[in-house]
Coordinates of C-alpha atoms and ligand atoms in Angstrom, one line a residue:
Chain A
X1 CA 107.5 38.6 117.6
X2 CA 106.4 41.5 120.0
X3 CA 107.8 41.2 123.5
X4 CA 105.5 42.0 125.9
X5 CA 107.0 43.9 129.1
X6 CA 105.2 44.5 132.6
X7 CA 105.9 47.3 134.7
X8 CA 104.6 46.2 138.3
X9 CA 104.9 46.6 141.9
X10 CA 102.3 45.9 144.0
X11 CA 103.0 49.0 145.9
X12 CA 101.4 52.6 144.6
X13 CA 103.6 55.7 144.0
X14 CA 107.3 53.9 143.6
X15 CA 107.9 55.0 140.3
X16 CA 106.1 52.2 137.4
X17 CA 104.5 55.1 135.5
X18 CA 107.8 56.9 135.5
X19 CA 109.6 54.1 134.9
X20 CA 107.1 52.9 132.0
X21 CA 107.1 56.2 130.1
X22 CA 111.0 56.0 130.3
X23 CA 111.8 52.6 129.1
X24 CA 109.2 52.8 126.4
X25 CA 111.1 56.3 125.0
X26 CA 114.9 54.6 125.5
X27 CA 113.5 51.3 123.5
X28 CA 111.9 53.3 120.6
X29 CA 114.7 55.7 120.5
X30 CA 117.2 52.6 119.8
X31 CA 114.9 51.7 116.8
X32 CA 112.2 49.3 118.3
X33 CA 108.7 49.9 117.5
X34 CA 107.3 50.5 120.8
X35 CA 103.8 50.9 122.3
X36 CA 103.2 51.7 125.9
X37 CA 99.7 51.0 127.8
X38 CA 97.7 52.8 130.7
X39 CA 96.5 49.6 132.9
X40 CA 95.7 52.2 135.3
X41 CA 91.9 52.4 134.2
X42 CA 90.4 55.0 136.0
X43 CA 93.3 57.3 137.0
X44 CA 95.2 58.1 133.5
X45 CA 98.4 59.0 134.3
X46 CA 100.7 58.1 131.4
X47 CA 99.1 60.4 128.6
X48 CA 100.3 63.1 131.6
X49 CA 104.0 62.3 132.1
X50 CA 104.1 61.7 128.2
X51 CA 102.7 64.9 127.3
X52 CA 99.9 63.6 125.2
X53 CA 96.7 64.3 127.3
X54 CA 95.7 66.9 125.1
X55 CA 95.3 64.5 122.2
X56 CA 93.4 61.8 123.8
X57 CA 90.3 60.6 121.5
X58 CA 89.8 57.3 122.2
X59 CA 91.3 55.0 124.6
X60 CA 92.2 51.4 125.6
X61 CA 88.5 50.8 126.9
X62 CA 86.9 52.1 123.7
X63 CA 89.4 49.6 121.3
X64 CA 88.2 46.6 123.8
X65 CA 84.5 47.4 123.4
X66 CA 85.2 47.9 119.3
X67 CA 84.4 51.8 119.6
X68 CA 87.5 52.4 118.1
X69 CA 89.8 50.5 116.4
X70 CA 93.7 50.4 117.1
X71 CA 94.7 53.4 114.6
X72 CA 92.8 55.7 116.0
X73 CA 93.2 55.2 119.6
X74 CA 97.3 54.9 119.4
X75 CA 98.7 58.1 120.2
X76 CA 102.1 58.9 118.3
X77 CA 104.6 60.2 120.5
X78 CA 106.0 64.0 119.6
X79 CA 109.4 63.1 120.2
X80 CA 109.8 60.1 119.0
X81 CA 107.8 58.9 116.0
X82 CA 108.3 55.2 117.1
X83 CA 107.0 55.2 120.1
X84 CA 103.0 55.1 120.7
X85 CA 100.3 55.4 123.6
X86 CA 97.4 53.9 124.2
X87 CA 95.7 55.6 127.2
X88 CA 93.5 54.5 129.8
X89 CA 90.2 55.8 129.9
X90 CA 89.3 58.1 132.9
X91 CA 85.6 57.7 133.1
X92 CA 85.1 54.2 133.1
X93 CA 86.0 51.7 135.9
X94 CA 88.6 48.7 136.4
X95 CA 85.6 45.9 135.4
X96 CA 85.5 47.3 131.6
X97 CA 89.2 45.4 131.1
X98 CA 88.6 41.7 130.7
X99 CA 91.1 39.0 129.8
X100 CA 89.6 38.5 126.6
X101 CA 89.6 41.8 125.8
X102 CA 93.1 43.0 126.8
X103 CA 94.4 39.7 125.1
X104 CA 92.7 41.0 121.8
X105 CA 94.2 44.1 121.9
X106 CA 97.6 42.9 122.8
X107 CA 98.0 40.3 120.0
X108 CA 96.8 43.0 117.2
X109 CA 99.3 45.1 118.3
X110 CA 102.0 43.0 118.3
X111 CA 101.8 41.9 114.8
X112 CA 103.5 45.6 114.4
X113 CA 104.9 46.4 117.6
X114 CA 108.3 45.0 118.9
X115 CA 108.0 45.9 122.1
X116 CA 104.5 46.5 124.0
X117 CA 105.3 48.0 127.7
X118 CA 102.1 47.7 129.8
X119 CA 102.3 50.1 132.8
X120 CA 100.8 48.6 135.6
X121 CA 97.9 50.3 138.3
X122 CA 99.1 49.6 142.0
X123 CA 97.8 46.3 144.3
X124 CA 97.2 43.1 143.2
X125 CA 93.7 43.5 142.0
X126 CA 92.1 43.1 138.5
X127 CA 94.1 45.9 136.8
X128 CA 97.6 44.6 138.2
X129 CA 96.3 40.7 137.2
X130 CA 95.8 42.0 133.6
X131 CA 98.6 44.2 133.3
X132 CA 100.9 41.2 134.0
X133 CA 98.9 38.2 132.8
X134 CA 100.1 38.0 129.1
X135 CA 103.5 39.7 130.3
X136 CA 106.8 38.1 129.0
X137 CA 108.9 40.0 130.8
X138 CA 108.3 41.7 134.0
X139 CA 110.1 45.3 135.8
X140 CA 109.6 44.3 139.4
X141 CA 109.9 48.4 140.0
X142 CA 110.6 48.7 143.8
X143 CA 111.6 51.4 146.7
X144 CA 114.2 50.5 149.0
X145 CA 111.8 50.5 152.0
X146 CA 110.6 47.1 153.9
X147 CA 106.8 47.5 152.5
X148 CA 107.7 47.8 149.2
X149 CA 110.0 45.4 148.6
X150 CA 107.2 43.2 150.3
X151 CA 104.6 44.0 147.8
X152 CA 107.0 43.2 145.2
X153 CA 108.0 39.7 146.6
X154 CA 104.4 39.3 146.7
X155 CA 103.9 40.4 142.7
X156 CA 106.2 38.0 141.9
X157 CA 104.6 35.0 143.6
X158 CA 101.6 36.0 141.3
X159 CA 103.7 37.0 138.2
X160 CA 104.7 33.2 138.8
X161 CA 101.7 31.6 139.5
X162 CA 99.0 33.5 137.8
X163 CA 100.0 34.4 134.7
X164 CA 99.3 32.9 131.2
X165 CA 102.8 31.6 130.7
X166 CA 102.4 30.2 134.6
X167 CA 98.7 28.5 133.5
X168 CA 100.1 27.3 130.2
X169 CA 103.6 25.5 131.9
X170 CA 105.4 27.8 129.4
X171 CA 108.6 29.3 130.4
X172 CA 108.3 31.6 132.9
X173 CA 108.5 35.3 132.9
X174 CA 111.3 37.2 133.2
X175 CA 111.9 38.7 136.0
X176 CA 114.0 41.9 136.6
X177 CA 114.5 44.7 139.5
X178 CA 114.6 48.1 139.4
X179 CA 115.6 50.0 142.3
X180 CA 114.0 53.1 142.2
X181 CA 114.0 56.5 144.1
X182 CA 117.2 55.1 145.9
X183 CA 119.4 57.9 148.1
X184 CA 122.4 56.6 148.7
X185 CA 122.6 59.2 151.9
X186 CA 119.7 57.7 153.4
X187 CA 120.9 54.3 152.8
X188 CA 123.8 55.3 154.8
X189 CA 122.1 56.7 157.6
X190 CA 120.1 53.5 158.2
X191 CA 117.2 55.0 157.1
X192 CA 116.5 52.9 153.8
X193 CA 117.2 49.6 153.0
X194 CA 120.3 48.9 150.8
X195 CA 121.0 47.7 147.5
X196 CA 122.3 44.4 149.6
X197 CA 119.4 44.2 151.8
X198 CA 116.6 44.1 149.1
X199 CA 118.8 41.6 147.0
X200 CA 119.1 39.5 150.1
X201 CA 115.3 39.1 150.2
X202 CA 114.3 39.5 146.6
X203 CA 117.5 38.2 144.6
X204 CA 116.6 39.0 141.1
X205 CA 118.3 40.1 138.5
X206 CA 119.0 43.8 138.8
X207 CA 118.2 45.6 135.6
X208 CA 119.0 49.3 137.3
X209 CA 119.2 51.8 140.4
X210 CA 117.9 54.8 139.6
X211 CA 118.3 57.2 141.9
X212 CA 116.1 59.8 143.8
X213 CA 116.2 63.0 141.6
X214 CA 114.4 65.9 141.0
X215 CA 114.6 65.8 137.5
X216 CA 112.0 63.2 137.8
X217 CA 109.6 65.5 138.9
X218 CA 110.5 68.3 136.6
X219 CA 110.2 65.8 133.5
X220 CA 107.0 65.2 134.4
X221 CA 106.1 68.5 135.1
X222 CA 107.4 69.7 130.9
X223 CA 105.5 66.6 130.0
X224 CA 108.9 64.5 128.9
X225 CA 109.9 61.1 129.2
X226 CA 113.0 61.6 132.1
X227 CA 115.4 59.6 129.7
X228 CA 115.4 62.8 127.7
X229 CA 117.2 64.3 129.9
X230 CA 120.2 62.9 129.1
X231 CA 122.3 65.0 131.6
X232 CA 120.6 64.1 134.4
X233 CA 120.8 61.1 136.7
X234 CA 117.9 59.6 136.6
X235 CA 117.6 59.9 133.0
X236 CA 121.3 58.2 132.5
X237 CA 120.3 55.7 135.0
X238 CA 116.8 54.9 132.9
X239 CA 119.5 54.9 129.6
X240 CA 121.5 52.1 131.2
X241 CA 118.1 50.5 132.2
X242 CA 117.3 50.2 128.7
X243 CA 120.8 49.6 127.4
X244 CA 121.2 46.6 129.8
X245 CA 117.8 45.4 128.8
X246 CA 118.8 44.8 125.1
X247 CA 121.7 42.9 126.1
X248 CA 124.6 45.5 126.7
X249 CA 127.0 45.3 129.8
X250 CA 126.8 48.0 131.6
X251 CA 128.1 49.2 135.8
X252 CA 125.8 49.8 137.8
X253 CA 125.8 53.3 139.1
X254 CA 124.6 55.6 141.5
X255 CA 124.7 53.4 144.1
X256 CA 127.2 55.3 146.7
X257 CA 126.8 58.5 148.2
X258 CA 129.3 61.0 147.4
X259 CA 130.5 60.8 151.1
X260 CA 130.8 56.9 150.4
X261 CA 132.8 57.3 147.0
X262 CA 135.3 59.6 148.5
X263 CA 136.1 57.6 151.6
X264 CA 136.3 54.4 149.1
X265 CA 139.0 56.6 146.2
X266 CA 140.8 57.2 149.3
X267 CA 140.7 53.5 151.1
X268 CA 139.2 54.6 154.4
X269 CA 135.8 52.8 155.9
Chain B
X1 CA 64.1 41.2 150.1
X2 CA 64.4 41.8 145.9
X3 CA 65.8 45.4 146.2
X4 CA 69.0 44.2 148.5
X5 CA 69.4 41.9 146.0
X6 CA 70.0 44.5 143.2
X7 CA 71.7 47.0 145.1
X8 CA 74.2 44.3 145.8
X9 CA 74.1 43.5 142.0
X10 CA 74.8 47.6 141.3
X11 CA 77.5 47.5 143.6
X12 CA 79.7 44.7 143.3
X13 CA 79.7 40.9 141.2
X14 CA 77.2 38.5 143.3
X15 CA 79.6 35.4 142.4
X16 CA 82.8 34.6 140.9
X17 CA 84.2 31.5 139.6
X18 CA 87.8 30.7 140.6
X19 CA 90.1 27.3 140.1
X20 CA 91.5 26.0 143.3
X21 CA 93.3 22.8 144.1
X22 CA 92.3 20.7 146.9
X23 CA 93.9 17.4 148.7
X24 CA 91.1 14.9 148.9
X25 CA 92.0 11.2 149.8
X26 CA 91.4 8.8 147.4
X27 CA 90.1 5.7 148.8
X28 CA 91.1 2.5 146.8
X29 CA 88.2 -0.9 146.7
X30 CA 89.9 -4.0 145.9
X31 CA 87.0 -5.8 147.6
X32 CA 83.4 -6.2 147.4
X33 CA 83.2 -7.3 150.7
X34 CA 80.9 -5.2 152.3
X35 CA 81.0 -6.2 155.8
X36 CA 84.8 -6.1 155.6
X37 CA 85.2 -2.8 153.9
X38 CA 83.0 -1.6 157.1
X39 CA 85.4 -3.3 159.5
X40 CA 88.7 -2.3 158.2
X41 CA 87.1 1.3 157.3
X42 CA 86.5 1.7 161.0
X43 CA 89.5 0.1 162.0
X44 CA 91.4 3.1 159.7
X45 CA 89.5 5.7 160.8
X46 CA 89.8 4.8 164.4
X47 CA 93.3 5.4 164.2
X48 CA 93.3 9.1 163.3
X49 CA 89.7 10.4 164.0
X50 CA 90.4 14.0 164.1
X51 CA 92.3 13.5 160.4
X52 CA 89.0 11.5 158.9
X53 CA 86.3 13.5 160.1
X54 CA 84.1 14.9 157.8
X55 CA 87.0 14.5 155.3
X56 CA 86.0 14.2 151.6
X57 CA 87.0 10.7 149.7
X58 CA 87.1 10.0 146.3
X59 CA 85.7 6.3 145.8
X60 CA 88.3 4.3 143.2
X61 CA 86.6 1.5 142.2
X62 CA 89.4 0.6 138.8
X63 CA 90.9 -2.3 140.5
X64 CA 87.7 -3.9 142.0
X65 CA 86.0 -3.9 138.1
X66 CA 88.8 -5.5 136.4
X67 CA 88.9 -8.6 138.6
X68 CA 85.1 -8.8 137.7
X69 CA 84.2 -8.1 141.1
X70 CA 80.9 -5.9 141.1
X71 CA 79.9 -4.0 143.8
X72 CA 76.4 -2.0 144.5
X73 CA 78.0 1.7 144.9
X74 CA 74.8 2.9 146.3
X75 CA 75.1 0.7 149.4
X76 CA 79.1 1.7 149.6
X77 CA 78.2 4.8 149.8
X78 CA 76.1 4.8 152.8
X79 CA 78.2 2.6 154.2
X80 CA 81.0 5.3 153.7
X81 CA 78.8 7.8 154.8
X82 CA 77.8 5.7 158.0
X83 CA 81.1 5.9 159.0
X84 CA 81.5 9.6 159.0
X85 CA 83.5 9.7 155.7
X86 CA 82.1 12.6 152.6
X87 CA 82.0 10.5 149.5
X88 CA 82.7 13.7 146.8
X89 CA 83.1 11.6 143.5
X90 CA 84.1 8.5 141.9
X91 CA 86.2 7.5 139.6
X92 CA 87.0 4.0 137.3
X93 CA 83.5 3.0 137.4
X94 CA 81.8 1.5 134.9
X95 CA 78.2 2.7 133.2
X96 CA 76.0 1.3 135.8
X97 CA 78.2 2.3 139.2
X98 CA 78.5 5.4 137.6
X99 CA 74.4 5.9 137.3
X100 CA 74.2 4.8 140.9
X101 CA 76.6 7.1 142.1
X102 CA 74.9 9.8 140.2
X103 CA 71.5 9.2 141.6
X104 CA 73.5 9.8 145.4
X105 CA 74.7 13.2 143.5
X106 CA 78.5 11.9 143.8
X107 CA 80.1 13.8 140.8
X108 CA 81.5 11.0 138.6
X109 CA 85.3 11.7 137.1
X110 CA 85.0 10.7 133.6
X111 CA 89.1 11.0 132.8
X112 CA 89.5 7.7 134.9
X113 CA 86.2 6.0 134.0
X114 CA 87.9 3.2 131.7
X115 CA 91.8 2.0 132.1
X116 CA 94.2 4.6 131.7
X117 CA 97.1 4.8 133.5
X118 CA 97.4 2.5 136.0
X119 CA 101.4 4.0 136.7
X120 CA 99.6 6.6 138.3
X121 CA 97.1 5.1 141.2
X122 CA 100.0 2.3 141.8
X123 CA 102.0 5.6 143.0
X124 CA 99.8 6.4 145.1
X125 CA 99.2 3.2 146.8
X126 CA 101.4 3.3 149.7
X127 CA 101.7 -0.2 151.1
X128 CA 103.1 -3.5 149.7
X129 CA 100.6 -4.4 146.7
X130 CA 101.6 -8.0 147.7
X131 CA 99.1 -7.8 150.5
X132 CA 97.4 -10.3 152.0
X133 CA 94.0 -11.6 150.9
X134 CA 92.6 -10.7 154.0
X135 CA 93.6 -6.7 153.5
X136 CA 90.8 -5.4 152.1
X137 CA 91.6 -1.9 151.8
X138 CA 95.1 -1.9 150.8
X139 CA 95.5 2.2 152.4
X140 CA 93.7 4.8 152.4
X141 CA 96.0 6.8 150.6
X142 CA 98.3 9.3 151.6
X143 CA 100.8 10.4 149.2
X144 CA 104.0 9.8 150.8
X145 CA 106.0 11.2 147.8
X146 CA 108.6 14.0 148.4
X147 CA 107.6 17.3 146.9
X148 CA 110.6 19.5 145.3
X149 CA 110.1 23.1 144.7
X150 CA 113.1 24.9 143.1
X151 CA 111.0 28.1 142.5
X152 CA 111.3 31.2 145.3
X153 CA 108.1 30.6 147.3
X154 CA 107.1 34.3 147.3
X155 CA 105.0 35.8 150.0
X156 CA 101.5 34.8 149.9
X157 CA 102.0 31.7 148.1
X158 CA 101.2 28.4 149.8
X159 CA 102.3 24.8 149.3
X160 CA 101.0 21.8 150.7
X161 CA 102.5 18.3 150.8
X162 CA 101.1 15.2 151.7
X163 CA 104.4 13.2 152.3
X164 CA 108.0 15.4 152.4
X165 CA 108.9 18.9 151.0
X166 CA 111.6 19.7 150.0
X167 CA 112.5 23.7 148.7
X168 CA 115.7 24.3 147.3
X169 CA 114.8 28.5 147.1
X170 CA 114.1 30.8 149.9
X171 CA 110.7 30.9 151.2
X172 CA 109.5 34.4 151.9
X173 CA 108.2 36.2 154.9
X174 CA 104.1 35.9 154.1
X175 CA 104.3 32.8 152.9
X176 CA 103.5 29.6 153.9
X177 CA 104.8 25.8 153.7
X178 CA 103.3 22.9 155.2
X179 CA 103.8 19.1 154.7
X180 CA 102.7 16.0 156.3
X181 CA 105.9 14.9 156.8
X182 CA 109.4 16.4 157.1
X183 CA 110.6 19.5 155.6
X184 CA 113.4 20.7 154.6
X185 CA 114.5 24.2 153.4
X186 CA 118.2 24.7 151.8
X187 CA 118.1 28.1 151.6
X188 CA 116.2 30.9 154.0
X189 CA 113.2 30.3 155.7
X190 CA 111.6 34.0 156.4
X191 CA 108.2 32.7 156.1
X192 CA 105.7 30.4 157.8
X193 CA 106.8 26.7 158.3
X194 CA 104.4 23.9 159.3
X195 CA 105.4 20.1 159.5
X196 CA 103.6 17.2 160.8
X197 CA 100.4 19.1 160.1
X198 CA 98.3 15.9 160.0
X199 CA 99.3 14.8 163.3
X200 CA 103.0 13.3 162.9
X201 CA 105.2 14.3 165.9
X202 CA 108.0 13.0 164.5
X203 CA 108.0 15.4 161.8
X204 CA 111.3 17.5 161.6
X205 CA 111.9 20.9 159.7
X206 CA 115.3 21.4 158.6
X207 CA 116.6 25.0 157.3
X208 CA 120.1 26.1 156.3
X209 CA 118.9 29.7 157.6
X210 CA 115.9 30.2 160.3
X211 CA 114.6 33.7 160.3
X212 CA 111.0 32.6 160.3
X213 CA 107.5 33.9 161.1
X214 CA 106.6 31.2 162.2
X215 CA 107.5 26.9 162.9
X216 CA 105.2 24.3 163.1
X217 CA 105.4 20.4 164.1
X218 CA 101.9 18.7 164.5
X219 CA 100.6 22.1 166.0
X220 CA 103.2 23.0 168.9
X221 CA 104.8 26.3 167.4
X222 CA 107.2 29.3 168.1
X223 CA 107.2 32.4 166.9
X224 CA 109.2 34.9 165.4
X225 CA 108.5 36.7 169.1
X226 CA 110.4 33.1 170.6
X227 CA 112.9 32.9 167.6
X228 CA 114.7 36.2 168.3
X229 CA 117.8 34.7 169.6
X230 CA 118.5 32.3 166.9
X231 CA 121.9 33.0 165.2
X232 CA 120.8 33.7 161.1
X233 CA 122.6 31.7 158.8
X234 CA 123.0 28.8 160.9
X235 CA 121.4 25.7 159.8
X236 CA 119.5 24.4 162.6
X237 CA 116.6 21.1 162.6
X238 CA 113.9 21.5 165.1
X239 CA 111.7 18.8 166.4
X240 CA 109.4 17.9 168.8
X241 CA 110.3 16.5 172.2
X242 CA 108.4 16.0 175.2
X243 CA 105.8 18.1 174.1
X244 CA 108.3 20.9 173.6
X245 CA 110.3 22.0 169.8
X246 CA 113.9 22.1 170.2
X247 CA 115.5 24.1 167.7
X248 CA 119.4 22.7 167.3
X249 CA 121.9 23.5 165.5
X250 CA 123.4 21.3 162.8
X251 CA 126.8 22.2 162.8
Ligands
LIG301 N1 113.6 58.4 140.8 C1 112.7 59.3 141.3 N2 113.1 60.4 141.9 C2 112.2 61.3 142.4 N3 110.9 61.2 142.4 C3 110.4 60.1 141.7 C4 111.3 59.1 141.1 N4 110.5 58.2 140.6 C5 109.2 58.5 140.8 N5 109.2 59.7 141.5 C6 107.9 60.4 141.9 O1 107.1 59.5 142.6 C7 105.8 59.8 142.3 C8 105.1 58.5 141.9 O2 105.7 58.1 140.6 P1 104.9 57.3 139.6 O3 103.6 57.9 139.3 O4 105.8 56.9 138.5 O5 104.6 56.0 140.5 P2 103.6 54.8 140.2 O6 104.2 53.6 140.7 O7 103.2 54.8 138.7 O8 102.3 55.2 141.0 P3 100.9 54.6 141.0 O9 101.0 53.3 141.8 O10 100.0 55.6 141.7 O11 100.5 54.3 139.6 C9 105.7 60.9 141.3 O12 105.5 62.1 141.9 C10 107.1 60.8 140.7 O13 107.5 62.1 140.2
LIG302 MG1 101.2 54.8 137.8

């Protein structure tokens, strides 16, 4: 059975697309079948960070309106031949998804997916609704700032009100944080919230921090999922992500500053 | 007149259908007394004006059919009407009432038409069902049953109870609580919490940790502005006295 994962947040620009194209590469690189969806209908982002927008054909809209079937809109990933895209069309708007539709798509393809990762569009409006309505599991992706975490206390209200599992009493989704774009210097400097402070208003179960970096942006620049970059922080961070995910124990890093981490080796604060 | 209309259709949906749910009293016949109904109906009603006016009641007419007693729904209705009560439906009917409340327009809830589970309205029934003979409305019902949530109550949720609630999780800032009665909060309260919100003064709100947005009892509220100096992580009950809320600490 295909587990169906939600990347949300409410909140715009904290990192879901990032965050979707990395977690799909980490699961399909450990063997799982994965597919990763552009909710973001309109905008087309994912194809971008993947490095795929050259090859777009068809896309999620087309395979809802039977223009195209599955097979020909699925993009195969060039790194990774286990990982495919399905991209969001950029012409038409948010009102061509319906709940019928994305539900048809998303049971066809998990009778040969194992995971399905749906990146969510930002808000709480159509797009976000059907990005996490047939969700199992859901990345609560959130920046330590107060409106952020906000928005995502609000997404999970919905995630556990309005979704399918939610209308049919089944069990709930799965719920999961990920701390993104955290700086452990401005954390210290009052400046963001901590680790402690969002857990004290969220408390959820945190998947991950992953830290401000600017391999991020140069990933995304090259067209690469950032867990390729296995040196860098952000990548290793996305690689716990992942890791932890599936089951494996893992510390949680990149919490401290390096200012922090010195005065703790040495017993001082 | 026609082109507004379809330039509003170009630009966004005209309607939308959405589920909601609603707390409508249920009002319970066990007589077909007439004359009585109309006195104890005003005697009710009298008692909490601003709570019955204009408030929608679903007519439960189970009990009165299976002691036989029939009653002509199109003249209840008025009456209920009369009195400034919004008959929206009726349930446990049979054939006949049901025609006659159809004719009025009064939507007619088919899932309780016959005898199903009695368990259910006896719950709702809130006074001794040994009453008197001369009680012709037993109540008109209130729920006084305690509500437990052990879910977060995330921000821009909302729960309503008609007796107690109690929440076991925190309630986040943006959302909102409200109960008739008491309620109680074991965890942190950073949202919006109104008790008492059908009148009852003596409605209390207890929290193990006030860092609201706002507190409620039967309308007199505070703040966060007047809650600044509360300690967090304190668990405190606030009530209403002399027409003021005192927020005191437990412990
Ligand atoms: N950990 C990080 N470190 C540095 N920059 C980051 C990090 N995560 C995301 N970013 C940057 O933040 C911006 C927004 O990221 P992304 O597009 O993934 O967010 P999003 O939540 O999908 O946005 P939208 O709501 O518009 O869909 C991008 O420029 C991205 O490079
Ligand atoms: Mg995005």
């Amino acid at each position: 059975m295909a587990r169906i994962i939600v990347v949300t947040s409410g909140k715009g620009g904290v990192g879901k697309t990032t965050t979707s194209a990395a977690i799909a590469m980490g699961l399909a690189k450990r063997g799982h079948k994965t597919a990763v969806i552009d909710f973001d209908v309109g905008l087309r982002n994912l194809d971008l960070i993947m490095g795929c927008e050259r090859r777009v054909v068809y896309d999620f809209i087309n395979v809802i309106n039977g223009e195209a079937n599955l097979n020909q809109a699925l993009i195969r990933d060039k790194n990774c031949n286990l990982l495919y895209i399905l991209p969001a069309s950029q012409t038409r708007d948010k009102d061509a998804l319906s709940i019928e539709g994305v539900g048809k798509v998303l049971e066809e393809l998990a009778k040969d997916f194992q995971y399905i990762v749906c990146d969510s569009p930002a808000g709480i409006e159509k797009g976000a609704y059907l990005a996490m309505y047939y969700a199992d599991d859901a990345f609560v992706v959130t920046n330590p700032e107060v409106s952020s975490v906000r928005d995502s206390d609000r997404m999970l209200g919905i995630l556990a009100s309005k979704s399918r599992r939610a209308e049919l009493g089944m069990e709930p989704i799965k719920e999961f944080l990920l701390l993104t774009r955290y700086d452990p210097n401005r954390v210290e400097s009052g400046e963001m919230l901590s680790l402690e402070d969002v857990q004290e208003i969220l408390s959820l179960h945190l998947l991950g921090i992953i830290p401000e970096s600017k391999s991020v942006l140069t990933a995304s620049n090259a067209g690469v999922p950032v867990i390729l970059d296995e040196k860098s922080d952000a990548g290793m961070a996305y690689a716990d992500v992942v890791a932890r995910y599936l089951g494996e124990k893992r510390p949680h890093r990149f919490i401290e500053s390096k200012k922090g981490f010195l005065r703790k080796l040495f017993g001082g604060k | 007149m026609s082109l507004d209309v379809n330039k509003n259709y170009d630009m966004q949906p005209v309607l939308e259908f959405k589920s909601s749910t609603f707390f409508v009293l249920v009002l319970i016949i066990h007589s077909n007394d007439l004359m009585m109904i109309e006195q104890k109906l005003r005697e009710k009603t009298s008692q909490a004006q601003d709570f019955f006016r204009n408030s929608p009641i679903i007519l439960d007419v189970r009990e009165l059919n299976q002691q036989s007693h029939g009653i002509d729904i199109i003249k209840l209705i008025n009456l209920i009407r009369s009195i400034g009560l919004f008959p929206v439906g009726i349930r446990g009917g049979d054939d006949q009432q049901n025609l006659q409340a159809a004719s009025l327009f009064i939507p007619v809830d088919m899932s309780q038409s016959s005898a199903s589970s009695q368990a259910e309205i006896q719950k709702t029934v809130t006074s001794s069902p040994s009453a008197t003979s001369h009680e012709v409305i037993k109540e008109i019902v209130v729920s006084t049953a305690t509500t437990l949530i052990n879910q977060p109550v995330r921000s821009g949720q909302r729960i309503y109870a008609s007796g107690d609630l109690i929440i076991l999780t925190q309630v986040s800032a943006g959302a909102e609580i409200m109960a008739e009665g008491n309620i109680h909060v074991y965890n942190t309260l950073r949202g919006r919490a109104l008790a008492g919100v059908q009148g009852n003064r003596d409605a209390r709100i207890f929290c193990s940790d006030l860092q609201a947005e706002l507190i409620s009892i039967a309308g007199d509220y505070k703040t966060s502005e007047d809650l600044k100096d509360i300690t967090p992580r304190k668990p405190v009950q606030i009530y209403l006295q002399d027409q003021a809320l005192i927020i005191k600490e437990l412990i």
